[in-house]
Amino acid sequence: MTHDDDTAWLRDHWLGHRRLTRTTVLAFPERDLLEYAAPGMRPFAAMVHEVASLTGPLVDGVVERSWTWPRDRGPVPDSKDGVLALLDAATERIERAWPSVTAARLREVDTPIPRRTETVLATLLYFIDNEIHHRGQGYVYLRSLGIEPPPFYRR
Amino acid sequence: MTHDDDTAWLRDHWLGHRRLTRTTVLAFPERDLLEYAAPGMRPFAAMVHEVASLTGPLVDGVVERSWTWPRDRGPVPDSKDGVLALLDAATERIERAWPSVTAARLREVDTPIPRRTETVLATLLYFIDNEIHHRGQGYVYLRSLGIEPPPFYRR
């Protein structure tokens, strides 16, 4: 929001969170990443899989004005490298799509999901917030495992 | 970001998160709010106390261009009503200050904390993200206590 035509602040905000999410994945021992979970919750690998799987459809919807959410997100990777590869591929989609994301598009009101009618900016923040939310849960898992999570301010 | 002079999107974003944080506090039994914690972590009451205590200095810094962070945040309330009162008072400070928050101010680069030089927008998002992060941790506590957290999309 440096000026009205600027969308770089949002890309930087998102990519900063992506870097911290990646660092959080790295902090997990592989087995705990894939298996450790609080009661009634998923392992952190499954949360990152959700975040990564939604990124492509999300940026496609922003750029192409057509929203298609996959019914089947595919399996959660069974290795730490697999989780990282999925996350990195998703992050590349943000970087590739971003030059097509205009400030005007961020201001447009759209309906990405039935009964959610809002600006494209609000939709993007919603999904970034979902990543922050789940990563915060990953921090509890790490602490419960006796592992110090990465500093929240480091991006 | 409906137009360049609009800051309502950010107020709505923040207040929406505040409502969900409040609902999350309400979902806790009082004793668990004040005492339950994951290993090496604080109870959710202490996290909400942090979020609420930082709100006043944050909005003052945005509006008055002068940043003063209290050394002593005061005690964590010892009741659920006390936590809610602190949170509500903090939320009122957002509402009261907001008419003075201009889009131009959001674009200004400032130094709210030594070695953090960034736009005021980035600072506000940082603290909102901190609230999302800790609330996500509260969700793990609730699940661990066998309590269904409020839906993330409800604001």
PDB file of C-alpha atoms in Angstrom:
ATOM      1  CA  MET A   1       0.000   0.000   0.000  1.00  0.00           C
ATOM      2  CA  THR A   2       2.935   2.308  -0.693  1.00  0.00           C
ATOM      3  CA  HIS A   3       0.721   3.864  -3.332  1.00  0.00           C
ATOM      4  CA  ASP A   4      -2.621   2.955  -4.790  1.00  0.00           C
ATOM      5  CA  ASP A   5      -1.221   0.814  -7.584  1.00  0.00           C
ATOM      6  CA  ASP A   6       1.063  -1.112  -5.334  1.00  0.00           C
ATOM      7  CA  THR A   7       0.390  -4.719  -4.481  1.00  0.00           C
ATOM      8  CA  ALA A   8       3.966  -5.523  -3.434  1.00  0.00           C
ATOM      9  CA  TRP A   9       3.165  -5.068   0.261  1.00  0.00           C
ATOM     10  CA  LEU A  10       0.716  -7.976   0.108  1.00  0.00           C
ATOM     11  CA  ARG A  11       3.112 -10.217  -1.822  1.00  0.00           C
ATOM     12  CA  ASP A  12       5.865  -9.429   0.693  1.00  0.00           C
ATOM     13  CA  HIS A  13       3.476 -10.051   3.586  1.00  0.00           C
ATOM     14  CA  TRP A  14       2.498 -13.431   2.158  1.00  0.00           C
ATOM     15  CA  LEU A  15       5.979 -14.551   1.158  1.00  0.00           C
ATOM     16  CA  GLY A  16       7.297 -13.522   4.579  1.00  0.00           C
ATOM     17  CA  HIS A  17       4.740 -15.816   6.169  1.00  0.00           C
ATOM     18  CA  ARG A  18       5.662 -18.561   3.704  1.00  0.00           C
ATOM     19  CA  ARG A  19       9.292 -18.339   4.757  1.00  0.00           C
ATOM     20  CA  LEU A  20       8.307 -18.689   8.416  1.00  0.00           C
ATOM     21  CA  THR A  21       6.006 -21.610   7.621  1.00  0.00           C
ATOM     22  CA  ARG A  22       8.906 -23.309   5.826  1.00  0.00           C
ATOM     23  CA  THR A  23      11.231 -22.715   8.785  1.00  0.00           C
ATOM     24  CA  THR A  24       8.563 -24.187  11.053  1.00  0.00           C
ATOM     25  CA  VAL A  25       8.365 -27.344   8.906  1.00  0.00           C
ATOM     26  CA  LEU A  26      12.157 -27.615   9.069  1.00  0.00           C
ATOM     27  CA  ALA A  27      12.077 -27.426  12.877  1.00  0.00           C
ATOM     28  CA  PHE A  28      10.074 -30.673  13.103  1.00  0.00           C
ATOM     29  CA  PRO A  29      11.702 -34.100  13.247  1.00  0.00           C
ATOM     30  CA  GLU A  30      10.323 -35.906  10.182  1.00  0.00           C
ATOM     31  CA  ARG A  31       8.311 -38.457  12.108  1.00  0.00           C
ATOM     32  CA  ASP A  32       6.676 -35.837  14.337  1.00  0.00           C
ATOM     33  CA  LEU A  33       5.881 -33.658  11.327  1.00  0.00           C
ATOM     34  CA  LEU A  34       4.001 -36.575   9.782  1.00  0.00           C
ATOM     35  CA  GLU A  35       2.489 -38.178  12.891  1.00  0.00           C
ATOM     36  CA  TYR A  36       2.428 -35.979  15.989  1.00  0.00           C
ATOM     37  CA  ALA A  37      -0.919 -34.278  16.686  1.00  0.00           C
ATOM     38  CA  ALA A  38      -2.971 -32.877  19.551  1.00  0.00           C
ATOM     39  CA  PRO A  39      -6.175 -34.803  20.378  1.00  0.00           C
ATOM     40  CA  GLY A  40      -8.759 -34.364  17.632  1.00  0.00           C
ATOM     41  CA  MET A  41      -6.294 -32.561  15.376  1.00  0.00           C
ATOM     42  CA  ARG A  42      -4.115 -33.296  12.366  1.00  0.00           C
ATOM     43  CA  PRO A  43      -0.325 -33.537  12.196  1.00  0.00           C
ATOM     44  CA  PHE A  44       1.421 -30.364  11.041  1.00  0.00           C
ATOM     45  CA  ALA A  45       2.216 -32.049   7.690  1.00  0.00           C
ATOM     46  CA  ALA A  46      -1.522 -32.273   6.971  1.00  0.00           C
ATOM     47  CA  MET A  47      -2.048 -28.602   7.843  1.00  0.00           C
ATOM     48  CA  VAL A  48       0.782 -27.528   5.536  1.00  0.00           C
ATOM     49  CA  HIS A  49      -0.633 -29.815   2.857  1.00  0.00           C
ATOM     50  CA  GLU A  50      -3.959 -27.961   3.174  1.00  0.00           C
ATOM     51  CA  VAL A  51      -2.267 -24.561   2.972  1.00  0.00           C
ATOM     52  CA  ALA A  52      -0.141 -25.586  -0.016  1.00  0.00           C
ATOM     53  CA  SER A  53      -3.001 -27.307  -1.857  1.00  0.00           C
ATOM     54  CA  LEU A  54      -5.231 -24.252  -1.632  1.00  0.00           C
ATOM     55  CA  THR A  55      -2.577 -21.839  -2.912  1.00  0.00           C
ATOM     56  CA  GLY A  56      -2.802 -22.783  -6.596  1.00  0.00           C
ATOM     57  CA  PRO A  57      -6.613 -22.590  -6.851  1.00  0.00           C
ATOM     58  CA  LEU A  58      -6.483 -19.350  -4.868  1.00  0.00           C
ATOM     59  CA  VAL A  59      -3.994 -17.529  -7.088  1.00  0.00           C
ATOM     60  CA  ASP A  60      -5.703 -18.915 -10.210  1.00  0.00           C
ATOM     61  CA  GLY A  61      -8.999 -17.491  -8.980  1.00  0.00           C
ATOM     62  CA  VAL A  62      -7.446 -14.121  -8.285  1.00  0.00           C
ATOM     63  CA  VAL A  63      -5.774 -13.899 -11.686  1.00  0.00           C
ATOM     64  CA  GLU A  64      -8.342 -15.665 -13.909  1.00  0.00           C
ATOM     65  CA  ARG A  65     -11.540 -14.539 -12.121  1.00  0.00           C
ATOM     66  CA  SER A  66     -12.704 -18.136 -12.018  1.00  0.00           C
ATOM     67  CA  TRP A  67     -12.714 -20.153  -8.829  1.00  0.00           C
ATOM     68  CA  THR A  68     -12.265 -23.909  -8.861  1.00  0.00           C
ATOM     69  CA  TRP A  69     -11.519 -25.670  -5.610  1.00  0.00           C
ATOM     70  CA  PRO A  70     -10.363 -29.258  -5.991  1.00  0.00           C
ATOM     71  CA  ARG A  71     -12.590 -31.855  -4.336  1.00  0.00           C
ATOM     72  CA  ASP A  72      -9.599 -34.094  -3.779  1.00  0.00           C
ATOM     73  CA  ARG A  73      -6.430 -32.412  -2.596  1.00  0.00           C
ATOM     74  CA  GLY A  74      -4.370 -35.560  -3.042  1.00  0.00           C
ATOM     75  CA  PRO A  75      -2.509 -37.382  -0.316  1.00  0.00           C
ATOM     76  CA  VAL A  76      -0.495 -35.722   2.427  1.00  0.00           C
ATOM     77  CA  PRO A  77       3.175 -36.319   1.562  1.00  0.00           C
ATOM     78  CA  ASP A  78       4.816 -39.127   3.525  1.00  0.00           C
ATOM     79  CA  SER A  79       8.169 -37.380   3.983  1.00  0.00           C
ATOM     80  CA  LYS A  80       9.489 -34.042   5.162  1.00  0.00           C
ATOM     81  CA  ASP A  81      11.046 -33.469   1.737  1.00  0.00           C
ATOM     82  CA  GLY A  82       7.657 -34.125   0.186  1.00  0.00           C
ATOM     83  CA  VAL A  83       5.984 -31.542   2.427  1.00  0.00           C
ATOM     84  CA  LEU A  84       8.684 -28.990   1.624  1.00  0.00           C
ATOM     85  CA  ALA A  85       8.431 -29.701  -2.115  1.00  0.00           C
ATOM     86  CA  LEU A  86       4.664 -29.160  -2.034  1.00  0.00           C
ATOM     87  CA  LEU A  87       5.047 -25.937  -0.082  1.00  0.00           C
ATOM     88  CA  ASP A  88       7.808 -24.647  -2.354  1.00  0.00           C
ATOM     89  CA  ALA A  89       5.818 -25.436  -5.499  1.00  0.00           C
ATOM     90  CA  ALA A  90       2.844 -23.563  -4.040  1.00  0.00           C
ATOM     91  CA  THR A  91       5.000 -20.583  -3.130  1.00  0.00           C
ATOM     92  CA  GLU A  92       6.374 -20.488  -6.682  1.00  0.00           C
ATOM     93  CA  ARG A  93       2.806 -20.196  -7.927  1.00  0.00           C
ATOM     94  CA  ILE A  94       2.379 -17.051  -5.836  1.00  0.00           C
ATOM     95  CA  GLU A  95       5.596 -15.603  -7.249  1.00  0.00           C
ATOM     96  CA  ARG A  96       4.675 -16.529 -10.826  1.00  0.00           C
ATOM     97  CA  ALA A  97       1.138 -15.181 -10.592  1.00  0.00           C
ATOM     98  CA  TRP A  98       1.901 -11.977  -8.752  1.00  0.00           C
ATOM     99  CA  PRO A  99       2.852  -9.773 -11.724  1.00  0.00           C
ATOM    100  CA  SER A 100      -0.748 -10.291 -12.934  1.00  0.00           C
ATOM    101  CA  VAL A 101      -2.287  -9.220  -9.610  1.00  0.00           C
ATOM    102  CA  THR A 102      -3.265  -5.572  -9.845  1.00  0.00           C
ATOM    103  CA  ALA A 103      -4.430  -3.236  -7.104  1.00  0.00           C
ATOM    104  CA  ALA A 104      -7.681  -2.851  -9.056  1.00  0.00           C
ATOM    105  CA  ARG A 105      -8.219  -6.603  -8.891  1.00  0.00           C
ATOM    106  CA  LEU A 106      -7.599  -6.598  -5.118  1.00  0.00           C
ATOM    107  CA  ARG A 107     -10.412  -4.057  -4.763  1.00  0.00           C
ATOM    108  CA  GLU A 108     -12.892  -6.059  -6.848  1.00  0.00           C
ATOM    109  CA  VAL A 109     -15.720  -7.796  -5.058  1.00  0.00           C
ATOM    110  CA  ASP A 110     -15.942 -11.451  -6.010  1.00  0.00           C
ATOM    111  CA  THR A 111     -17.429 -14.701  -4.687  1.00  0.00           C
ATOM    112  CA  PRO A 112     -14.579 -17.207  -4.341  1.00  0.00           C
ATOM    113  CA  ILE A 113     -16.710 -19.578  -2.281  1.00  0.00           C
ATOM    114  CA  PRO A 114     -20.525 -19.693  -2.203  1.00  0.00           C
ATOM    115  CA  ARG A 115     -21.828 -17.285   0.453  1.00  0.00           C
ATOM    116  CA  ARG A 116     -18.483 -15.479   0.725  1.00  0.00           C
ATOM    117  CA  THR A 117     -18.812 -12.252  -1.220  1.00  0.00           C
ATOM    118  CA  GLU A 118     -15.928  -9.918  -0.450  1.00  0.00           C
ATOM    119  CA  THR A 119     -12.990  -8.081  -1.976  1.00  0.00           C
ATOM    120  CA  VAL A 120     -10.209 -10.162  -3.473  1.00  0.00           C
ATOM    121  CA  LEU A 121      -7.941  -8.571  -0.863  1.00  0.00           C
ATOM    122  CA  ALA A 122     -10.163  -9.950   1.911  1.00  0.00           C
ATOM    123  CA  THR A 123     -10.042 -13.410   0.326  1.00  0.00           C
ATOM    124  CA  LEU A 124      -6.253 -13.368   0.105  1.00  0.00           C
ATOM    125  CA  LEU A 125      -5.913 -12.184   3.705  1.00  0.00           C
ATOM    126  CA  TYR A 126      -8.317 -14.919   4.777  1.00  0.00           C
ATOM    127  CA  PHE A 127      -6.098 -17.632   3.356  1.00  0.00           C
ATOM    128  CA  ILE A 128      -2.889 -16.030   4.633  1.00  0.00           C
ATOM    129  CA  ASP A 129      -4.529 -15.854   8.078  1.00  0.00           C
ATOM    130  CA  ASN A 130      -5.402 -19.538   7.784  1.00  0.00           C
ATOM    131  CA  GLU A 131      -1.700 -20.244   7.282  1.00  0.00           C
ATOM    132  CA  ILE A 132      -0.777 -18.120  10.339  1.00  0.00           C
ATOM    133  CA  HIS A 133      -3.483 -19.879  12.378  1.00  0.00           C
ATOM    134  CA  HIS A 134      -2.255 -23.371  11.556  1.00  0.00           C
ATOM    135  CA  ARG A 135       1.395 -22.446  11.927  1.00  0.00           C
ATOM    136  CA  GLY A 136       0.600 -21.185  15.435  1.00  0.00           C
ATOM    137  CA  GLN A 137      -0.796 -24.660  16.095  1.00  0.00           C
ATOM    138  CA  GLY A 138       2.445 -26.148  14.780  1.00  0.00           C
ATOM    139  CA  TYR A 139       4.278 -24.037  17.388  1.00  0.00           C
ATOM    140  CA  VAL A 140       2.277 -25.767  20.154  1.00  0.00           C
ATOM    141  CA  TYR A 141       3.243 -29.145  18.706  1.00  0.00           C
ATOM    142  CA  LEU A 142       6.912 -28.126  18.650  1.00  0.00           C
ATOM    143  CA  ARG A 143       6.789 -26.874  22.257  1.00  0.00           C
ATOM    144  CA  SER A 144       5.013 -30.059  23.320  1.00  0.00           C
ATOM    145  CA  LEU A 145       7.863 -31.981  21.686  1.00  0.00           C
ATOM    146  CA  GLY A 146      10.410 -29.922  23.623  1.00  0.00           C
ATOM    147  CA  ILE A 147      11.540 -28.024  20.496  1.00  0.00           C
ATOM    148  CA  GLU A 148      11.944 -24.232  20.384  1.00  0.00           C
ATOM    149  CA  PRO A 149       9.893 -22.837  17.464  1.00  0.00           C
ATOM    150  CA  PRO A 150      11.432 -20.216  15.151  1.00  0.00           C
ATOM    151  CA  PRO A 151      10.955 -16.608  16.305  1.00  0.00           C
ATOM    152  CA  PHE A 152       7.601 -15.268  15.106  1.00  0.00           C
ATOM    153  CA  TYR A 153       9.190 -12.003  13.946  1.00  0.00           C
ATOM    154  CA  ARG A 154      11.708 -13.713  11.649  1.00  0.00           C
ATOM    155  CA  ARG A 155      10.434 -13.833   8.084  1.00  0.00           C
TER     156      ARG A 155
ATOM    157  CA  MET B   1      -8.529  -0.824   0.048  1.00  0.00           C
ATOM    158  CA  THR B   2     -11.829  -0.080  -1.680  1.00  0.00           C
ATOM    159  CA  HIS B   3     -10.151   3.123  -2.803  1.00  0.00           C
ATOM    160  CA  ASP B   4      -6.895   4.764  -1.930  1.00  0.00           C
ATOM    161  CA  ASP B   5      -8.276   6.776   0.983  1.00  0.00           C
ATOM    162  CA  ASP B   6      -9.997   3.835   2.515  1.00  0.00           C
ATOM    163  CA  THR B   7      -8.735   2.277   5.697  1.00  0.00           C
ATOM    164  CA  ALA B   8     -12.035   0.591   6.608  1.00  0.00           C
ATOM    165  CA  TRP B   9     -10.904  -2.759   5.182  1.00  0.00           C
ATOM    166  CA  LEU B  10      -8.113  -2.934   7.767  1.00  0.00           C
ATOM    167  CA  ARG B  11     -10.377  -1.905  10.655  1.00  0.00           C
ATOM    168  CA  ASP B  12     -12.918  -4.533   9.576  1.00  0.00           C
ATOM    169  CA  HIS B  13     -10.171  -7.131   9.222  1.00  0.00           C
ATOM    170  CA  TRP B  14      -8.892  -6.384  12.728  1.00  0.00           C
ATOM    171  CA  LEU B  15     -12.292  -6.148  14.416  1.00  0.00           C
ATOM    172  CA  GLY B  16     -13.359  -9.391  12.745  1.00  0.00           C
ATOM    173  CA  HIS B  17     -10.361 -11.093  14.310  1.00  0.00           C
ATOM    174  CA  ARG B  18     -11.159  -9.459  17.644  1.00  0.00           C
ATOM    175  CA  ARG B  19     -14.649 -10.923  17.571  1.00  0.00           C
ATOM    176  CA  LEU B  20     -13.239 -14.396  16.915  1.00  0.00           C
ATOM    177  CA  THR B  21     -10.661 -13.981  19.691  1.00  0.00           C
ATOM    178  CA  ARG B  22     -13.474 -13.018  22.068  1.00  0.00           C
ATOM    179  CA  THR B  23     -15.534 -16.065  21.040  1.00  0.00           C
ATOM    180  CA  THR B  24     -12.454 -18.212  21.619  1.00  0.00           C
ATOM    181  CA  VAL B  25     -12.062 -16.833  25.169  1.00  0.00           C
ATOM    182  CA  LEU B  26     -15.736 -17.566  25.793  1.00  0.00           C
ATOM    183  CA  ALA B  27     -15.272 -21.183  24.681  1.00  0.00           C
ATOM    184  CA  PHE B  28     -12.830 -21.868  27.553  1.00  0.00           C
ATOM    185  CA  PRO B  29     -13.954 -22.993  30.994  1.00  0.00           C
ATOM    186  CA  GLU B  30     -12.677 -20.255  33.335  1.00  0.00           C
ATOM    187  CA  ARG B  31     -10.142 -22.415  35.121  1.00  0.00           C
ATOM    188  CA  ASP B  32      -8.648 -23.745  31.873  1.00  0.00           C
ATOM    189  CA  LEU B  33      -8.490 -20.241  30.407  1.00  0.00           C
ATOM    190  CA  LEU B  34      -6.397 -19.151  33.385  1.00  0.00           C
ATOM    191  CA  GLU B  35      -4.358 -22.295  34.016  1.00  0.00           C
ATOM    192  CA  TYR B  36      -4.255 -24.789  31.144  1.00  0.00           C
ATOM    193  CA  ALA B  37      -1.130 -24.624  28.984  1.00  0.00           C
ATOM    194  CA  ALA B  38       1.016 -26.777  26.717  1.00  0.00           C
ATOM    195  CA  PRO B  39       4.511 -27.587  28.018  1.00  0.00           C
ATOM    196  CA  GLY B  40       6.718 -24.492  27.990  1.00  0.00           C
ATOM    197  CA  MET B  41       3.788 -22.239  27.054  1.00  0.00           C
ATOM    198  CA  ARG B  42       1.416 -19.790  28.730  1.00  0.00           C
ATOM    199  CA  PRO B  43      -2.295 -20.211  29.414  1.00  0.00           C
ATOM    200  CA  PHE B  44      -4.577 -18.622  26.811  1.00  0.00           C
ATOM    201  CA  ALA B  45      -5.496 -15.874  29.328  1.00  0.00           C
ATOM    202  CA  ALA B  46      -1.858 -14.717  29.321  1.00  0.00           C
ATOM    203  CA  MET B  47      -1.749 -14.658  25.512  1.00  0.00           C
ATOM    204  CA  VAL B  48      -4.927 -12.578  25.340  1.00  0.00           C
ATOM    205  CA  HIS B  49      -3.508 -10.314  28.038  1.00  0.00           C
ATOM    206  CA  GLU B  50      -0.466  -9.755  25.813  1.00  0.00           C
ATOM    207  CA  VAL B  51      -2.608  -9.026  22.762  1.00  0.00           C
ATOM    208  CA  ALA B  52      -4.889  -6.660  24.698  1.00  0.00           C
ATOM    209  CA  SER B  53      -2.033  -4.883  26.493  1.00  0.00           C
ATOM    210  CA  LEU B  54      -0.229  -4.107  23.245  1.00  0.00           C
ATOM    211  CA  THR B  55      -3.312  -2.695  21.510  1.00  0.00           C
ATOM    212  CA  GLY B  56      -3.360   0.689  23.286  1.00  0.00           C
ATOM    213  CA  PRO B  57       0.337   1.498  22.753  1.00  0.00           C
ATOM    214  CA  LEU B  58      -0.012   0.285  19.172  1.00  0.00           C
ATOM    215  CA  VAL B  59      -2.948   2.500  18.200  1.00  0.00           C
ATOM    216  CA  ASP B  60      -1.421   5.435  20.110  1.00  0.00           C
ATOM    217  CA  GLY B  61       1.773   5.020  18.090  1.00  0.00           C
ATOM    218  CA  VAL B  62      -0.146   4.890  14.844  1.00  0.00           C
ATOM    219  CA  VAL B  63      -2.189   8.006  15.624  1.00  0.00           C
ATOM    220  CA  GLU B  64       0.340  10.095  17.579  1.00  0.00           C
ATOM    221  CA  ARG B  65       3.537   9.042  15.725  1.00  0.00           C
ATOM    222  CA  SER B  66       5.178   8.308  19.036  1.00  0.00           C
ATOM    223  CA  TRP B  67       5.813   4.774  20.232  1.00  0.00           C
ATOM    224  CA  THR B  68       5.879   3.903  23.904  1.00  0.00           C
ATOM    225  CA  TRP B  69       5.730   0.263  24.894  1.00  0.00           C
ATOM    226  CA  PRO B  70       5.033  -0.340  28.578  1.00  0.00           C
ATOM    227  CA  ARG B  71       7.748  -2.215  30.446  1.00  0.00           C
ATOM    228  CA  ASP B  72       5.168  -3.648  32.797  1.00  0.00           C
ATOM    229  CA  ARG B  73       1.948  -4.849  31.224  1.00  0.00           C
ATOM    230  CA  GLY B  74       0.314  -5.403  34.598  1.00  0.00           C
ATOM    231  CA  PRO B  75      -0.984  -8.702  35.908  1.00  0.00           C
ATOM    232  CA  VAL B  76      -2.880 -11.258  33.865  1.00  0.00           C
ATOM    233  CA  PRO B  77      -6.513 -11.063  35.034  1.00  0.00           C
ATOM    234  CA  ASP B  78      -7.534 -13.815  37.445  1.00  0.00           C
ATOM    235  CA  SER B  79     -11.025 -14.316  36.022  1.00  0.00           C
ATOM    236  CA  LYS B  80     -12.659 -14.884  32.654  1.00  0.00           C
ATOM    237  CA  ASP B  81     -14.638 -11.654  33.091  1.00  0.00           C
ATOM    238  CA  GLY B  82     -11.380  -9.847  33.727  1.00  0.00           C
ATOM    239  CA  VAL B  83      -9.849 -11.205  30.516  1.00  0.00           C
ATOM    240  CA  LEU B  84     -12.939 -10.223  28.543  1.00  0.00           C
ATOM    241  CA  ALA B  85     -12.993  -6.732  30.094  1.00  0.00           C
ATOM    242  CA  LEU B  86      -9.348  -6.183  29.156  1.00  0.00           C
ATOM    243  CA  LEU B  87      -9.961  -7.395  25.607  1.00  0.00           C
ATOM    244  CA  ASP B  88     -13.095  -5.279  25.208  1.00  0.00           C
ATOM    245  CA  ALA B  89     -11.358  -2.155  26.517  1.00  0.00           C
ATOM    246  CA  ALA B  90      -8.533  -2.736  24.034  1.00  0.00           C
ATOM    247  CA  THR B  91     -10.971  -3.248  21.166  1.00  0.00           C
ATOM    248  CA  GLU B  92     -12.716   0.023  22.076  1.00  0.00           C
ATOM    249  CA  ARG B  93      -9.371   1.786  21.718  1.00  0.00           C
ATOM    250  CA  ILE B  94      -9.163   0.531  18.136  1.00  0.00           C
ATOM    251  CA  GLU B  95     -12.674   1.783  17.423  1.00  0.00           C
ATOM    252  CA  ARG B  96     -12.033   5.140  19.072  1.00  0.00           C
ATOM    253  CA  ALA B  97      -8.701   5.721  17.342  1.00  0.00           C
ATOM    254  CA  TRP B  98      -9.687   4.552  13.888  1.00  0.00           C
ATOM    255  CA  PRO B  99     -11.251   7.799  12.583  1.00  0.00           C
ATOM    256  CA  SER B 100      -7.762   9.335  12.984  1.00  0.00           C
ATOM    257  CA  VAL B 101      -6.038   6.583  10.981  1.00  0.00           C
ATOM    258  CA  THR B 102      -5.587   7.765   7.416  1.00  0.00           C
ATOM    259  CA  ALA B 103      -4.477   5.812   4.378  1.00  0.00           C
ATOM    260  CA  ALA B 104      -1.534   8.210   4.123  1.00  0.00           C
ATOM    261  CA  ARG B 105      -0.467   7.272   7.658  1.00  0.00           C
ATOM    262  CA  LEU B 106      -0.676   3.562   6.808  1.00  0.00           C
ATOM    263  CA  ARG B 107       1.788   4.170   3.979  1.00  0.00           C
ATOM    264  CA  GLU B 108       4.271   6.076   6.138  1.00  0.00           C
ATOM    265  CA  VAL B 109       7.486   4.335   7.076  1.00  0.00           C
ATOM    266  CA  ASP B 110       8.104   4.454  10.808  1.00  0.00           C
ATOM    267  CA  THR B 111      10.147   2.654  13.469  1.00  0.00           C
ATOM    268  CA  PRO B 112       7.730   1.365  16.104  1.00  0.00           C
ATOM    269  CA  ILE B 113      10.386  -0.869  17.678  1.00  0.00           C
ATOM    270  CA  PRO B 114      14.162  -0.444  17.348  1.00  0.00           C
ATOM    271  CA  ARG B 115      15.399  -2.288  14.237  1.00  0.00           C
ATOM    272  CA  ARG B 116      11.883  -2.600  12.787  1.00  0.00           C
ATOM    273  CA  THR B 117      11.557   0.055  10.128  1.00  0.00           C
ATOM    274  CA  GLU B 118       8.481  -0.545   7.994  1.00  0.00           C
ATOM    275  CA  THR B 119       5.178   0.929   6.900  1.00  0.00           C
ATOM    276  CA  VAL B 120       2.560   1.515   9.568  1.00  0.00           C
ATOM    277  CA  LEU B 121       0.388  -0.956   7.643  1.00  0.00           C
ATOM    278  CA  ALA B 122       3.069  -3.639   8.073  1.00  0.00           C
ATOM    279  CA  THR B 123       3.251  -2.902  11.807  1.00  0.00           C
ATOM    280  CA  LEU B 124      -0.518  -3.204  12.221  1.00  0.00           C
ATOM    281  CA  LEU B 125      -0.626  -6.444  10.255  1.00  0.00           C
ATOM    282  CA  TYR B 126       2.238  -7.768  12.373  1.00  0.00           C
ATOM    283  CA  PHE B 127       0.263  -7.318  15.580  1.00  0.00           C
ATOM    284  CA  ILE B 128      -2.971  -8.618  14.059  1.00  0.00           C
ATOM    285  CA  ASP B 129      -1.010 -11.667  12.886  1.00  0.00           C
ATOM    286  CA  ASN B 130       0.325 -12.106  16.415  1.00  0.00           C
ATOM    287  CA  GLU B 131      -3.287 -12.280  17.620  1.00  0.00           C
ATOM    288  CA  ILE B 132      -4.156 -14.882  14.938  1.00  0.00           C
ATOM    289  CA  HIS B 133      -1.028 -16.875  15.855  1.00  0.00           C
ATOM    290  CA  HIS B 134      -1.851 -17.032  19.564  1.00  0.00           C
ATOM    291  CA  ARG B 135      -5.529 -17.684  18.966  1.00  0.00           C
ATOM    292  CA  GLY B 136      -4.539 -20.679  16.818  1.00  0.00           C
ATOM    293  CA  GLN B 137      -2.630 -21.907  19.864  1.00  0.00           C
ATOM    294  CA  GLY B 138      -5.762 -21.425  21.964  1.00  0.00           C
ATOM    295  CA  TYR B 139      -7.560 -23.707  19.495  1.00  0.00           C
ATOM    296  CA  VAL B 140      -5.060 -26.485  20.281  1.00  0.00           C
ATOM    297  CA  TYR B 141      -5.705 -25.988  23.994  1.00  0.00           C
ATOM    298  CA  LEU B 142      -9.464 -26.208  23.424  1.00  0.00           C
ATOM    299  CA  ARG B 143      -9.136 -29.381  21.330  1.00  0.00           C
ATOM    300  CA  SER B 144      -6.833 -30.886  23.948  1.00  0.00           C
ATOM    301  CA  LEU B 145      -9.547 -30.140  26.520  1.00  0.00           C
ATOM    302  CA  GLY B 146     -12.128 -31.874  24.326  1.00  0.00           C
ATOM    303  CA  ILE B 147     -13.829 -28.590  23.379  1.00  0.00           C
ATOM    304  CA  GLU B 148     -14.757 -27.688  19.781  1.00  0.00           C
ATOM    305  CA  PRO B 149     -13.238 -24.281  18.920  1.00  0.00           C
ATOM    306  CA  PRO B 150     -15.374 -21.665  17.112  1.00  0.00           C
ATOM    307  CA  PRO B 151     -15.281 -21.906  13.293  1.00  0.00           C
ATOM    308  CA  PHE B 152     -12.285 -19.985  11.931  1.00  0.00           C
ATOM    309  CA  TYR B 153     -14.414 -18.345   9.245  1.00  0.00           C
ATOM    310  CA  ARG B 154     -16.918 -16.853  11.717  1.00  0.00           C
ATOM    311  CA  ARG B 155     -16.020 -13.278  12.536  1.00  0.00           C
TER     312      ARG B 155
END
